[in-house]
mmCIF file of C-alpha atoms in Angstrom:
data_model
loop_
_atom_site.group_PDB
_atom_site.id
_atom_site.type_symbol
_atom_site.label_atom_id
_atom_site.label_comp_id
_atom_site.label_asym_id
_atom_site.label_seq_id
_atom_site.Cartn_x
_atom_site.Cartn_y
_atom_site.Cartn_z
ATOM 1 C CA MET A 16 -13.488 -108.251 -108.056
ATOM 2 C CA ILE A 17 -12.941 -108.975 -104.422
ATOM 3 C CA LEU A 18 -13.032 -112.782 -104.379
ATOM 4 C CA GLU A 19 -11.671 -113.173 -107.880
ATOM 5 C CA GLU A 20 -8.636 -111.179 -106.885
ATOM 6 C CA LEU A 21 -8.216 -113.208 -103.743
ATOM 7 C CA ASN A 22 -7.703 -116.213 -105.985
ATOM 8 C CA ILE A 23 -8.838 -118.873 -103.574
ATOM 9 C CA THR A 24 -10.993 -121.903 -104.241
ATOM 10 C CA GLU A 25 -14.538 -122.219 -103.017
ATOM 11 C CA GLU A 26 -13.328 -124.933 -100.645
ATOM 12 C CA LYS A 27 -10.790 -122.555 -99.173
ATOM 13 C CA PHE A 28 -13.461 -119.886 -98.831
ATOM 14 C CA MET A 29 -15.664 -122.415 -97.036
ATOM 15 C CA GLU A 30 -12.763 -123.178 -94.749
ATOM 16 C CA TYR A 31 -12.516 -119.499 -93.862
ATOM 17 C CA LEU A 32 -16.248 -119.410 -93.257
ATOM 18 C CA GLU A 33 -15.909 -122.313 -90.864
ATOM 19 C CA ASN A 34 -12.929 -120.980 -88.994
ATOM 20 C CA TYR A 35 -12.968 -117.218 -89.272
ATOM 21 C CA ILE A 36 -16.368 -116.280 -87.982
ATOM 22 C CA VAL A 37 -14.946 -115.335 -84.655
ATOM 23 C CA GLU A 38 -16.772 -112.830 -82.582
ATOM 24 C CA ASN A 39 -13.770 -110.935 -81.376
ATOM 25 C CA PRO A 40 -14.196 -107.349 -82.475
ATOM 26 C CA ILE A 41 -11.501 -106.055 -80.176
ATOM 27 C CA GLU A 42 -8.870 -108.275 -81.704
ATOM 28 C CA ASP A 43 -10.058 -107.464 -85.220
ATOM 29 C CA SER A 44 -10.084 -103.747 -84.671
ATOM 30 C CA LEU A 45 -6.660 -103.690 -83.082
ATOM 31 C CA LYS A 46 -5.257 -105.674 -85.993
ATOM 32 C CA SER A 47 -6.947 -103.411 -88.517
ATOM 33 C CA ALA A 48 -5.478 -100.392 -86.769
ATOM 34 C CA GLY A 49 -2.036 -101.972 -86.925
ATOM 35 C CA LEU A 50 -1.779 -102.089 -83.164
ATOM 36 C CA LEU A 51 -1.721 -105.836 -82.823
ATOM 37 C CA PRO A 52 0.372 -108.259 -84.872
ATOM 38 C CA TYR A 53 -1.857 -110.504 -86.993
ATOM 39 C CA GLU A 54 -0.379 -113.660 -85.546
ATOM 40 C CA THR A 55 -1.366 -112.594 -82.054
ATOM 41 C CA THR A 56 -4.595 -113.643 -80.449
ATOM 42 C CA ILE A 57 -6.117 -111.966 -77.458
ATOM 43 C CA GLN A 58 -8.943 -112.897 -75.227
ATOM 44 C CA VAL A 59 -10.803 -110.201 -73.422
ATOM 45 C CA THR A 60 -12.907 -110.813 -70.380
ATOM 46 C CA PRO A 61 -14.505 -108.238 -68.125
ATOM 47 C CA LYS A 62 -11.568 -108.364 -65.788
ATOM 48 C CA ILE A 63 -8.433 -109.324 -67.619
ATOM 49 C CA ILE A 64 -6.772 -109.162 -70.989
ATOM 50 C CA LYS A 65 -5.052 -112.389 -71.950
ATOM 51 C CA SER A 66 -2.716 -112.058 -74.841
ATOM 52 C CA SER A 67 -0.529 -114.573 -76.619
ATOM 53 C CA ASN A 68 1.907 -111.745 -77.097
ATOM 54 C CA LEU A 69 3.184 -110.497 -73.777
ATOM 55 C CA ASN A 70 5.014 -107.600 -75.317
ATOM 56 C CA PHE A 71 1.842 -106.422 -76.919
ATOM 57 C CA LYS A 72 -0.035 -106.614 -73.659
ATOM 58 C CA GLU A 73 2.582 -104.536 -71.944
ATOM 59 C CA GLN A 74 2.722 -102.085 -74.805
ATOM 60 C CA PHE A 75 -1.032 -101.821 -74.904
ATOM 61 C CA LEU A 76 -1.253 -100.914 -71.276
ATOM 62 C CA ASN A 77 1.531 -98.414 -71.599
ATOM 63 C CA ASP A 78 0.463 -96.962 -74.871
ATOM 64 C CA GLY A 79 -3.294 -97.232 -74.691
ATOM 65 C CA LEU A 80 -3.841 -93.680 -75.831
ATOM 66 C CA GLU A 81 -3.597 -94.812 -79.409
ATOM 67 C CA ILE A 82 -6.619 -97.015 -79.082
ATOM 68 C CA LYS A 83 -9.971 -95.430 -79.616
ATOM 69 C CA PHE A 84 -13.126 -96.894 -78.214
ATOM 70 C CA LYS A 85 -16.614 -95.984 -79.180
ATOM 71 C CA GLU A 86 -18.590 -98.826 -77.789
ATOM 72 C CA ASN A 87 -18.946 -98.506 -74.059
ATOM 73 C CA SER A 88 -19.415 -102.190 -73.381
ATOM 74 C CA ILE A 89 -16.097 -102.966 -75.048
ATOM 75 C CA ARG A 90 -14.345 -99.916 -73.733
ATOM 76 C CA ASN A 91 -15.322 -100.902 -70.229
ATOM 77 C CA TYR A 92 -13.504 -104.208 -70.590
ATOM 78 C CA PHE A 93 -10.296 -102.328 -71.029
ATOM 79 C CA LEU A 94 -11.078 -99.888 -68.298
ATOM 80 C CA GLU A 95 -10.712 -102.661 -65.762
ATOM 81 C CA SER A 96 -7.043 -101.860 -66.032
ATOM 82 C CA PRO A 97 -6.161 -99.071 -63.601
ATOM 83 C CA LYS A 98 -3.989 -97.490 -66.254
ATOM 84 C CA MET A 99 -6.811 -97.405 -68.749
ATOM 85 C CA LYS A 100 -9.078 -95.883 -66.174
ATOM 86 C CA MET A 101 -6.686 -93.025 -65.852
ATOM 87 C CA ILE A 102 -6.477 -92.702 -69.619
ATOM 88 C CA ASP A 103 -10.224 -92.707 -69.878
ATOM 89 C CA GLU A 104 -10.539 -89.786 -67.534
ATOM 90 C CA LEU A 105 -7.887 -87.799 -69.280
ATOM 91 C CA GLU A 106 -8.282 -88.596 -72.928
ATOM 92 C CA LEU A 107 -11.026 -90.898 -74.034
ATOM 93 C CA ASP A 108 -13.916 -88.539 -73.438
ATOM 94 C CA LYS A 109 -12.199 -85.916 -75.509
ATOM 95 C CA ASP A 110 -11.447 -88.485 -78.161
ATOM 96 C CA ILE A 111 -15.029 -89.637 -78.385
ATOM 97 C CA LYS A 112 -16.260 -86.078 -78.767
ATOM 98 C CA THR A 113 -13.729 -85.430 -81.489
ATOM 99 C CA ASN A 114 -14.757 -88.525 -83.350
ATOM 100 C CA GLN A 115 -18.408 -87.628 -83.088
ATOM 101 C CA ASN A 116 -17.675 -84.289 -84.696
ATOM 102 C CA ASN A 117 -15.635 -85.843 -87.429
ATOM 103 C CA SER A 118 -18.002 -88.571 -88.416
ATOM 104 C CA LEU A 119 -21.351 -89.061 -89.985
ATOM 105 C CA ALA A 120 -24.286 -87.147 -91.326
ATOM 106 C CA ALA A 121 -24.142 -86.760 -95.056
ATOM 107 C CA MET B 20 -21.497 -90.857 -114.100
ATOM 108 C CA LEU B 21 -23.497 -91.500 -110.948
ATOM 109 C CA TYR B 22 -26.341 -89.540 -109.389
ATOM 110 C CA HIS B 23 -27.195 -88.419 -105.885
ATOM 111 C CA ALA B 24 -30.453 -86.782 -104.837
ATOM 112 C CA THR B 25 -30.294 -84.381 -101.937
ATOM 113 C CA ASN B 26 -31.927 -81.226 -100.608
ATOM 114 C CA GLU B 27 -30.823 -77.843 -101.935
ATOM 115 C CA GLU B 28 -28.888 -76.880 -98.832
ATOM 116 C CA ASN B 29 -26.781 -80.032 -98.941
ATOM 117 C CA ALA B 30 -26.347 -79.765 -102.691
ATOM 118 C CA ASN B 31 -25.075 -76.185 -102.407
ATOM 119 C CA ASP B 32 -22.678 -77.123 -99.614
ATOM 120 C CA ILE B 33 -21.303 -79.982 -101.666
ATOM 121 C CA LEU B 34 -20.939 -77.875 -104.787
ATOM 122 C CA LYS B 35 -19.082 -75.098 -102.978
ATOM 123 C CA THR B 36 -16.285 -77.394 -101.923
ATOM 124 C CA LYS B 37 -16.686 -80.033 -104.634
ATOM 125 C CA LYS B 38 -16.470 -82.497 -101.789
ATOM 126 C CA ILE B 39 -18.949 -84.159 -99.547
ATOM 127 C CA LYS B 40 -18.032 -83.133 -96.041
ATOM 128 C CA ARG B 41 -18.539 -86.419 -94.356
ATOM 129 C CA ILE B 42 -19.500 -89.872 -95.354
ATOM 130 C CA LYS B 43 -21.931 -91.569 -93.100
ATOM 131 C CA GLN B 44 -19.800 -94.471 -92.134
ATOM 132 C CA HIS B 45 -18.307 -95.638 -88.966
ATOM 133 C CA PRO B 46 -14.616 -94.774 -88.952
ATOM 134 C CA ASN B 47 -13.804 -97.307 -86.312
ATOM 135 C CA PRO B 48 -13.398 -100.883 -87.517
ATOM 136 C CA ILE B 49 -14.775 -102.019 -84.195
ATOM 137 C CA TYR B 50 -18.211 -101.085 -85.600
ATOM 138 C CA GLN B 51 -18.406 -104.132 -87.871
ATOM 139 C CA GLY B 52 -22.095 -103.766 -88.418
ATOM 140 C CA ARG B 53 -23.083 -103.182 -84.820
ATOM 141 C CA ARG B 54 -25.478 -100.554 -83.552
ATOM 142 C CA GLN B 55 -23.653 -97.431 -82.459
ATOM 143 C CA HIS B 56 -25.817 -95.360 -80.194
ATOM 144 C CA HIS B 57 -24.215 -92.038 -81.034
ATOM 145 C CA ILE B 58 -25.113 -92.518 -84.709
ATOM 146 C CA ASN B 59 -28.679 -91.417 -85.152
ATOM 147 C CA LYS B 60 -29.227 -93.149 -88.449
ATOM 148 C CA ASP B 61 -29.294 -96.795 -89.433
ATOM 149 C CA PRO B 62 -27.166 -98.022 -92.303
ATOM 150 C CA GLY B 63 -28.751 -98.157 -95.748
ATOM 151 C CA SER B 64 -29.291 -101.397 -97.643
ATOM 152 C CA LEU B 65 -25.618 -101.549 -98.696
ATOM 153 C CA GLY B 66 -24.212 -100.415 -95.347
ATOM 154 C CA TYR B 67 -23.071 -97.024 -94.126
ATOM 155 C CA GLY B 68 -21.884 -94.676 -96.820
ATOM 156 C CA PHE B 69 -22.802 -92.126 -99.480
ATOM 157 C CA TYR B 70 -25.424 -93.511 -101.865
ATOM 158 C CA LEU B 71 -25.432 -93.029 -105.618
ATOM 159 C CA PHE B 72 -27.775 -94.187 -108.345
ATOM 160 C CA SER B 73 -26.467 -95.374 -111.676
ATOM 161 C CA ASP B 74 -29.723 -94.329 -113.359
ATOM 162 C CA GLN B 75 -30.587 -90.638 -113.657
ATOM 163 C CA LEU B 76 -34.289 -91.309 -114.143
ATOM 164 C CA LEU B 77 -34.559 -93.326 -110.951
ATOM 165 C CA ALA B 78 -32.495 -90.753 -109.063
ATOM 166 C CA ASN B 79 -34.939 -88.074 -110.119
ATOM 167 C CA LEU B 80 -38.008 -90.107 -109.167
ATOM 168 C CA PHE B 81 -36.419 -90.700 -105.786
ATOM 169 C CA ARG B 82 -35.646 -86.975 -105.466
ATOM 170 C CA ILE B 83 -39.200 -85.912 -106.230
ATOM 171 C CA GLU B 84 -40.921 -88.531 -104.102
ATOM 172 C CA LYS B 85 -38.557 -88.909 -101.164
ATOM 173 C CA VAL B 86 -36.420 -85.779 -100.884
ATOM 174 C CA GLY B 87 -38.966 -83.138 -101.905
ATOM 175 C CA GLU B 88 -39.274 -80.358 -104.410
ATOM 176 C CA ALA B 89 -36.555 -78.147 -102.926
ATOM 177 C CA SER B 90 -33.878 -80.565 -103.984
ATOM 178 C CA ASN B 91 -31.306 -81.289 -106.620
ATOM 179 C CA ILE B 92 -29.594 -84.088 -108.431
ATOM 180 C CA LEU B 93 -25.843 -84.098 -108.220
ATOM 181 C CA ILE B 94 -23.819 -85.717 -110.967
ATOM 182 C CA LEU B 95 -20.654 -87.326 -109.693
ATOM 183 C CA ARG B 96 -17.671 -88.622 -111.545
ATOM 184 C CA VAL B 97 -16.292 -91.395 -109.419
ATOM 185 C CA GLU B 98 -13.226 -93.536 -109.899
ATOM 186 C CA ILE B 99 -13.701 -96.881 -108.216
ATOM 187 C CA PRO B 100 -10.811 -99.316 -108.541
ATOM 188 C CA ARG B 101 -12.220 -102.775 -109.169
ATOM 189 C CA SER B 102 -10.062 -104.131 -106.410
ATOM 190 C CA ASN B 103 -11.773 -101.844 -103.881
ATOM 191 C CA LEU B 104 -15.275 -102.667 -105.014
ATOM 192 C CA LEU B 105 -17.512 -105.242 -103.400
ATOM 193 C CA ASP B 106 -19.689 -105.895 -106.421
ATOM 194 C CA LEU B 107 -22.852 -107.693 -105.395
ATOM 195 C CA THR B 108 -24.140 -107.491 -108.977
ATOM 196 C CA ASP B 109 -21.466 -110.044 -109.827
ATOM 197 C CA GLU B 110 -22.831 -113.557 -109.421
ATOM 198 C CA ASP B 111 -19.718 -115.070 -107.881
ATOM 199 C CA THR B 112 -19.314 -112.224 -105.426
ATOM 200 C CA LEU B 113 -22.986 -112.450 -104.510
ATOM 201 C CA LYS B 114 -22.640 -116.194 -104.037
ATOM 202 C CA GLY B 115 -19.767 -115.636 -101.611
ATOM 203 C CA TYR B 116 -21.836 -113.114 -99.670
ATOM 204 C CA ASN B 117 -24.827 -115.449 -99.540
ATOM 205 C CA MET B 118 -22.617 -118.271 -98.288
ATOM 206 C CA TYR B 119 -21.371 -115.956 -95.588
ATOM 207 C CA LYS B 120 -24.897 -114.972 -94.587
ATOM 208 C CA GLN B 121 -25.974 -118.590 -94.416
ATOM 209 C CA ARG B 122 -22.945 -119.416 -92.300
ATOM 210 C CA ILE B 123 -23.503 -116.668 -89.748
ATOM 211 C CA SER B 124 -27.292 -116.886 -89.585
ATOM 212 C CA LYS B 125 -27.175 -118.881 -86.374
ATOM 213 C CA GLU B 126 -24.274 -117.003 -84.844
ATOM 214 C CA PRO B 127 -24.705 -114.483 -82.041
ATOM 215 C CA ALA B 128 -23.206 -111.853 -84.350
ATOM 216 C CA TYR B 129 -26.148 -112.178 -86.739
ATOM 217 C CA LYS B 130 -28.763 -112.263 -84.032
ATOM 218 C CA GLU B 131 -27.212 -109.208 -82.433
ATOM 219 C CA ARG B 132 -27.473 -107.215 -85.649
ATOM 220 C CA LYS B 133 -30.966 -108.465 -86.376
ATOM 221 C CA LYS B 134 -32.022 -107.247 -82.981
ATOM 222 C CA ALA B 135 -30.229 -103.913 -83.274
ATOM 223 C CA PHE B 136 -31.542 -102.806 -86.662
ATOM 224 C CA ARG B 137 -34.922 -102.592 -88.305
ATOM 225 C CA ASN B 138 -35.730 -102.577 -91.975
ATOM 226 C CA SER B 139 -37.572 -99.345 -92.633
ATOM 227 C CA ALA B 140 -41.014 -98.980 -94.158
ATOM 228 C CA SER B 141 -39.446 -96.886 -96.915
ATOM 229 C CA GLY B 142 -37.554 -99.921 -98.158
ATOM 230 C CA GLN B 143 -34.139 -99.470 -96.538
ATOM 231 C CA SER B 144 -32.818 -102.820 -95.370
ATOM 232 C CA ALA B 145 -30.741 -101.739 -92.406
ATOM 233 C CA ILE B 146 -30.139 -105.315 -91.276
ATOM 234 C CA GLU B 147 -28.754 -106.237 -94.691
ATOM 235 C CA GLY B 148 -26.559 -103.130 -94.646
ATOM 236 C CA ALA B 149 -25.164 -103.997 -91.233
ATOM 237 C CA ILE B 150 -24.401 -107.543 -92.380
ATOM 238 C CA ILE B 151 -22.677 -106.247 -95.522
ATOM 239 C CA ASP B 152 -20.465 -104.015 -93.391
ATOM 240 C CA TYR B 153 -19.695 -107.006 -91.216
ATOM 241 C CA TYR B 154 -18.907 -109.091 -94.311
ATOM 242 C CA ILE B 155 -16.450 -106.432 -95.472
ATOM 243 C CA GLY B 156 -14.579 -106.872 -92.195
ATOM 244 C CA PHE B 157 -14.540 -110.626 -92.791
ATOM 245 C CA LEU B 158 -13.184 -110.240 -96.342
ATOM 246 C CA GLU B 159 -10.456 -107.879 -95.218
ATOM 247 C CA LYS B 160 -9.514 -110.401 -92.592
ATOM 248 C CA ILE B 161 -9.187 -113.178 -95.179
ATOM 249 C CA TYR B 162 -6.963 -110.953 -97.291
ATOM 250 C CA ARG B 163 -4.707 -110.259 -94.351
ATOM 251 C CA ASN B 164 -4.468 -113.966 -93.704
ATOM 252 C CA GLU B 165 -3.505 -114.529 -97.342
ATOM 253 C CA GLY B 166 -0.764 -111.950 -96.924
ATOM 254 C CA LYS B 167 -2.559 -109.336 -99.015
ATOM 255 C CA SER B 168 -3.953 -105.931 -98.270
ATOM 256 C CA LYS B 169 -7.549 -105.041 -99.020
ATOM 257 C CA LYS B 170 -9.764 -102.064 -98.388
ATOM 258 C CA VAL B 171 -13.341 -102.136 -99.610
ATOM 259 C CA ASN B 172 -14.254 -98.553 -100.483
ATOM 260 C CA CYS B 173 -17.474 -99.132 -102.322
ATOM 261 C CA VAL B 174 -20.353 -101.596 -102.495
ATOM 262 C CA ARG B 175 -22.455 -101.981 -105.629
ATOM 263 C CA GLY B 176 -25.732 -103.819 -105.602
ATOM 264 C CA PHE B 177 -29.118 -104.226 -107.237
ATOM 265 C CA THR B 178 -31.699 -102.423 -105.146
ATOM 266 C CA ALA B 179 -35.447 -101.978 -105.183
ATOM 267 C CA THR B 180 -35.938 -98.248 -104.657
ATOM 268 C CA GLN B 181 -39.511 -97.753 -103.584
ATOM 269 C CA VAL B 182 -41.072 -95.114 -105.825
ATOM 270 C CA LYS B 183 -44.716 -94.951 -106.894
ATOM 271 C CA GLN B 184 -44.204 -96.989 -110.024
ATOM 272 C CA SER B 185 -42.632 -99.807 -107.938
ATOM 273 C CA GLN B 186 -46.025 -100.691 -106.426
ATOM 274 C CA GLY B 187 -44.161 -102.296 -103.536
ATOM 275 C CA SER B 188 -42.270 -104.662 -105.814
ATOM 276 C CA TYR B 189 -39.210 -106.455 -104.483
ATOM 277 C CA VAL B 190 -37.738 -106.755 -107.978
ATOM 278 C CA ALA B 191 -34.688 -104.524 -108.263
ATOM 279 C CA ASN B 192 -35.262 -101.421 -110.377
ATOM 280 C CA GLY B 193 -31.719 -100.136 -110.352
ATOM 281 C CA ILE B 194 -28.137 -100.363 -109.247
ATOM 282 C CA GLU B 195 -26.855 -98.322 -106.338
ATOM 283 C CA TYR B 196 -23.351 -97.591 -105.188
ATOM 284 C CA CYS B 197 -22.497 -97.072 -101.551
ATOM 285 C CA LEU B 198 -19.266 -95.093 -101.318
ATOM 286 C CA LYS B 199 -17.346 -95.647 -98.148
ATOM 287 C CA ASN B 200 -14.534 -93.291 -99.021
ATOM 288 C CA ARG B 201 -15.156 -89.793 -100.347
ATOM 289 C CA ASP B 202 -11.732 -89.674 -101.987
ATOM 290 C CA LEU B 203 -13.189 -91.781 -104.790
ATOM 291 C CA ILE B 204 -15.136 -88.739 -105.987
ATOM 292 C CA GLU B 205 -13.294 -86.917 -108.749
ATOM 293 C CA ASP B 206 -15.835 -84.285 -109.696
ATOM 294 C CA ILE B 207 -19.298 -83.109 -108.730
ATOM 295 C CA GLU B 208 -21.726 -80.929 -110.610
ATOM 296 C CA ILE B 209 -25.394 -80.153 -110.403
ATOM 297 C CA LEU B 210 -27.890 -81.533 -112.893
ATOM 298 C CA ARG B 211 -29.404 -78.560 -114.706
ATOM 299 C CA GLU B 212 -33.181 -78.264 -114.650
ATOM 300 C CA ASP B 213 -33.571 -78.409 -118.424
ATOM 301 C CA ASN B 214 -32.096 -81.909 -118.285
ATOM 302 C CA ASN B 215 -34.120 -82.840 -115.273
ATOM 303 C CA ASP B 216 -37.683 -83.074 -116.548
ATOM 304 C CA THR B 217 -38.425 -86.770 -116.141
#
């Protein structure tokens, strides 16, 4: 089972509950996609991306095509970057359409 | 063996390829139980995915009452590794989930999902499903932090499928599986009518 296999105490689980309920879906999704090292934290505001990993920030802006957005409110945060704006025009619309075709409706 | 009730058209499509074409799940981890406006259906009570009954009788009652006469029961052989299963029929696992729900009940994340989804009159608890999907993200995050890898591909839970004999009862009348990865399906066949006279 999931928790059994994790092999942590209830106290440790409680500790995670206290400290890991962080509403940062962008960071989570980038980590899940392997695009952001787990030890890195980022903070996204409507105008800037602050990252504890400068290399990542630079790489993200240069290599943003790998990142797929489906939620406009979050996508728009990233589009504050001029580079992402360009990417959006060229690629993201196509990407969203592709994903819509590939997903859902069973 | 697990059972899925669907209309004839879907059943025939599935049988032709022996695969379900798509699983209704959000492929992007950014979803995490949030409303996605391009998805025209809410999650089911165990989150987005392909739903299976463990009980043939209940699957058939559901088929007759909810799907309609022009429908079939599919029998699926599914291999679910225990390590990929979020088993909410297990007391300890359920306790962990309930602790999580209690913890986030005052958080914006919970309020956001409560606002975005509605539980349907037919008994689907979309809010619960969205929270389960969000919990899966949380569990996977803990695993990463513990230096382990985890992918939850299936959720199992007691559910109260609303059929006539339920009389609106909240007491669970079966166990359902919500597959989040179609690769778990090893074989699919149709339930023949002579075995289908419940």
